Coordinates of N, CA and C in Angstrom, one line a residue:
M11 N -19.8 17.0 78.3 CA -20.3 18.2 77.8 C -20.3 17.9 75.9
F12 N -19.7 16.8 76.0 CA -19.5 17.1 73.9 C -20.8 15.8 73.7
D13 N -21.7 15.3 74.8 CA -23.1 15.0 74.8 C -24.4 14.9 74.4
L14 N -23.8 16.8 74.7 CA -24.9 17.5 74.2 C -26.0 17.0 72.5
W15 N -27.2 17.6 73.3 CA -27.8 16.9 72.0 C -28.3 15.4 71.5
K16 N -27.6 14.2 72.5 CA -27.3 13.0 71.4 C -29.3 12.8 72.5
E17 N -30.0 13.0 73.0 CA -31.4 12.6 72.8 C -32.1 13.5 73.2
P18 N -33.4 13.8 73.1 CA -34.2 14.5 72.0 C -34.6 14.8 73.2
L19 N -35.3 16.2 73.4 CA -36.3 16.3 75.1 C -37.4 15.2 74.7
T20 N -37.6 14.9 76.2 CA -38.5 13.6 76.7 C -40.1 15.0 76.5
E21 N -41.3 13.9 76.1 CA -42.5 15.3 76.4 C -42.5 16.2 77.2
E22 N -42.0 15.3 79.0 CA -42.0 15.9 80.0 C -41.0 17.0 81.0
E23 N -40.0 17.4 80.3 CA -39.3 17.1 80.1 C -39.5 19.1 78.9
R24 N -39.9 19.0 77.8 CA -40.7 19.8 76.9 C -41.4 21.0 77.5
N25 N -42.6 20.0 78.3 CA -43.5 21.2 79.0 C -43.0 21.8 80.4
Q26 N -42.0 20.7 80.7 CA -41.3 21.8 82.0 C -40.7 23.1 81.4
L27 N -40.0 22.4 80.4 CA -39.8 23.9 79.9 C -40.2 25.2 79.4
L28 N -41.6 25.0 78.7 CA -42.9 25.3 78.6 C -43.5 26.4 79.4
D29 N -44.0 25.9 80.6 CA -44.1 26.6 81.4 C -43.5 27.3 82.2
R30 N -42.4 26.9 81.9 CA -40.7 27.8 82.9 C -41.3 29.4 82.3
A31 N -41.1 29.2 81.3 CA -40.5 30.2 80.1 C -41.8 30.6 80.3
A32 N -43.2 30.7 79.9 CA -44.1 30.8 79.8 C -44.3 31.5 81.7
Q33 N -44.3 31.0 82.4 CA -44.4 31.4 83.8 C -43.4 32.5 83.4
E34 N -42.1 32.2 83.7 CA -41.1 33.8 83.6 C -42.0 35.5 83.1
I35 N -42.2 34.9 81.6 CA -43.3 36.2 80.5 C -43.5 36.4 80.9
Q36 N -44.4 35.7 82.2 CA -46.0 36.5 82.6 C -45.5 36.8 83.5
K37 N -44.6 36.6 85.0 CA -44.1 37.1 85.5 C -43.6 38.1 85.3
R38 N -43.4 39.0 83.9 CA -43.5 40.2 84.3 C -44.3 41.1 83.4
K39 N -44.8 40.1 83.4 CA -46.4 41.0 82.3 C -45.7 41.7 81.0
M40 N -44.3 40.6 80.1 CA -44.5 40.4 78.4 C -44.1 39.4 77.7
E41 N -46.4 39.2 78.1 CA -46.9 38.8 77.3 C -46.5 38.9 75.6
T42 N -47.5 39.6 75.6 CA -47.8 40.7 74.1 C -45.9 41.1 73.5
P43 N -45.7 41.5 74.3 CA -43.8 41.6 73.4 C -42.7 40.2 74.1
A44 N -43.7 38.8 73.8 CA -43.1 37.7 74.2 C -43.4 37.1 72.1
I45 N -44.4 37.6 72.2 CA -45.4 36.9 71.0 C -45.7 37.8 69.8
L46 N -44.6 38.5 70.2 CA -44.3 39.3 68.4 C -43.1 39.0 68.7
F47 N -42.4 38.9 69.3 CA -40.7 38.7 69.7 C -40.8 37.3 68.8
L48 N -41.7 36.6 69.7 CA -41.4 34.2 69.0 C -41.8 35.0 67.4
E49 N -43.1 35.3 67.1 CA -43.7 35.0 66.2 C -42.5 35.2 64.8
M50 N -41.5 36.8 65.2 CA -41.0 37.5 64.3 C -39.6 36.3 64.2
H51 N -39.6 35.9 64.5 CA -38.6 34.4 64.9 C -38.5 33.8 64.2
K52 N -39.5 33.3 64.8 CA -40.0 31.9 64.8 C -38.8 30.9 63.0
P53 N -39.5 31.3 62.0 CA -38.5 30.2 61.1 C -36.7 30.9 61.3
L54 N -36.2 31.2 62.3 CA -35.1 31.3 62.6 C -34.3 30.7 64.1
S55 N -35.5 30.5 64.9 CA -35.3 29.8 65.7 C -34.3 28.3 66.3
Y56 N -34.0 27.4 64.7 CA -33.4 27.1 64.5 C -31.3 27.2 65.0
V57 N -31.3 29.0 64.2 CA -30.3 28.8 64.2 C -29.7 29.5 65.5
A58 N -30.7 29.9 66.0 CA -30.5 31.1 67.5 C -30.4 29.8 68.6
S59 N -31.1 28.5 67.9 CA -30.3 27.6 68.9 C -28.9 26.9 68.4
H60 N -28.1 26.8 67.9 CA -27.1 26.9 67.5 C -26.3 28.0 67.5
A61 N -27.0 29.1 68.1 CA -25.6 30.5 67.7 C -26.3 30.1 69.7
A62 N -26.8 29.9 70.3 CA -26.5 29.9 71.8 C -25.4 29.1 72.6
L63 N -25.4 27.6 71.8 CA -24.4 27.3 72.2 C -22.8 27.6 71.3
A64 N -22.7 28.4 70.1 CA -21.3 29.2 70.0 C -21.3 29.8 71.2
F65 N -22.3 30.6 71.6 CA -22.1 32.1 72.4 C -22.3 31.7 74.3
A66 N -22.0 30.3 74.2 CA -22.1 29.5 75.6 C -21.1 30.0 76.5
P67 N -20.1 30.4 76.0 CA -18.6 30.9 77.0 C -19.5 32.6 77.9
F68 N -20.1 33.0 77.3 CA -20.7 34.2 77.7 C -22.6 33.5 78.5
L69 N -23.1 33.2 77.9 CA -24.0 33.0 78.3 C -24.8 31.6 79.8
V70 N -23.3 31.4 79.8 CA -23.6 30.4 80.3 C -23.6 30.5 81.4
P71 N -22.0 31.9 82.6 CA -22.6 32.4 84.0 C -23.9 33.0 84.6
F72 N -24.9 33.6 82.8 CA -26.3 34.3 82.9 C -27.0 32.8 83.8
L73 N -27.2 31.8 82.7 CA -27.8 31.0 82.3 C -27.7 29.9 83.5
G74 N -26.4 29.3 83.4 CA -26.6 28.2 83.2 C -26.1 27.6 82.2
F75 N -25.3 26.1 82.5 CA -25.3 25.1 81.4 C -26.9 24.5 81.3
D76 N -26.5 23.8 81.8 CA -28.1 22.8 81.8 C -29.6 23.6 81.5
N77 N -29.5 25.3 81.7 CA -30.5 25.9 81.5 C -30.2 26.3 80.3
L78 N -29.1 26.5 79.7 CA -28.3 27.0 78.4 C -28.7 25.6 77.1
N79 N -28.4 24.5 77.8 CA -28.1 23.8 76.8 C -29.7 22.7 76.3
N80 N -30.8 22.8 77.5 CA -32.1 22.2 77.1 C -32.8 23.5 76.4
Y81 N -32.6 24.7 77.1 CA -33.5 25.6 76.4 C -33.0 26.3 74.6
S82 N -31.7 24.7 74.6 CA -31.3 25.5 73.0 C -32.2 23.9 72.6
R83 N -31.6 22.7 73.0 CA -32.8 21.7 72.7 C -33.7 21.8 72.2
L84 N -35.0 23.2 73.2 CA -36.1 23.7 73.0 C -36.4 24.1 72.0
L85 N -35.4 25.4 71.0 CA -35.6 25.9 70.1 C -35.1 25.5 68.7
S86 N -34.5 24.1 68.7 CA -33.9 23.7 68.0 C -35.8 23.2 67.1
E87 N -36.5 23.5 67.8 CA -37.6 22.5 66.7 C -38.4 24.0 66.4
R88 N -39.5 24.2 65.4 CA -40.0 25.4 65.1 C -40.8 25.1 66.1
E89 N -41.3 23.9 65.8 CA -43.1 23.7 66.4 C -43.3 24.1 68.4
N90 N -41.7 23.7 69.1 CA -41.7 24.2 69.9 C -42.3 25.4 70.5
V91 N -41.6 26.7 69.9 CA -42.3 27.5 69.5 C -43.2 28.5 69.6
E92 N -44.1 27.7 68.3 CA -45.5 27.6 68.5 C -45.7 27.7 69.4
R93 N -45.4 25.9 69.9 CA -46.2 25.9 71.1 C -46.1 26.6 72.4
L94 N -44.8 27.7 72.3 CA -45.2 28.5 74.1 C -45.1 29.3 73.1
I95 N -45.9 29.9 72.3 CA -46.4 31.0 71.5 C -48.6 31.5 72.5
L96 N -48.2 29.1 71.8 CA -49.8 29.3 72.9 C -50.3 29.4 73.7
R97 N -49.5 29.3 74.7 CA -48.7 29.1 75.9 C -49.8 30.0 76.3
L98 N -48.3 31.1 75.4 CA -48.6 32.6 76.4 C -50.1 33.5 75.9
V99 N -51.0 32.8 74.5 CA -52.0 33.2 75.0 C -52.9 32.8 74.9
N100 N -52.9 31.5 75.8 CA -53.7 30.8 77.2 C -53.4 31.5 78.2
V101 N -52.3 32.1 78.9 CA -52.2 32.1 79.3 C -52.7 34.2 79.6
G102 N -52.3 34.4 78.5 CA -52.9 36.3 78.1 C -54.8 35.9 78.6
N103 N -55.2 34.7 78.0 CA -56.6 34.7 78.1 C -57.8 34.5 79.4
V104 N -56.4 34.1 80.5 CA -56.9 33.5 81.3 C -57.2 35.1 82.3
A105 N -55.5 35.1 81.8 CA -55.7 36.9 82.8 C -56.9 37.8 82.6
G106 N -56.9 37.7 81.1 CA -57.8 38.9 81.0 C -59.4 38.6 81.4
K107 N -59.3 37.4 81.7 CA -60.7 36.9 82.2 C -60.9 37.1 83.3
A108 N -59.7 36.7 84.6 CA -59.8 36.8 85.7 C -60.4 38.2 86.0
K109 N -59.3 39.3 85.2 CA -59.7 41.0 85.7 C -60.9 41.3 85.0
E110 N -61.1 40.4 84.0 CA -63.3 40.9 84.1 C -63.3 40.3 85.4
A111 N -63.6 39.5 85.1 CA -64.1 38.8 86.7 C -64.1 39.8 88.0
K112 N -63.1 40.3 88.1 CA -62.8 41.0 89.9 C -63.4 42.9 89.8
C113 N -64.1 43.0 87.8 CA -64.7 44.3 87.9 C -66.6 44.0 88.1

């Protein structure tokens, strides 16, 4: 447990986490609120990543230890929040084009 955050996320791990987060947000049809929330709180992402560790005893039963650790490492870099926003925008664009094609 004391080995948290010793190694940065690899490119593959980061992409997997971003894809999983974007898919879960898309599954719930919450792209727009998520983008607004992430844009508003982007400057606080580093603080939020550390707060997640501070509240780990309360969050681990819901999220799991590995997920909490990985997503807190992901949020510790502001660039990753911007990458998630871009993925959500791209997912929304693709979904919008698919709806237009059906009409």
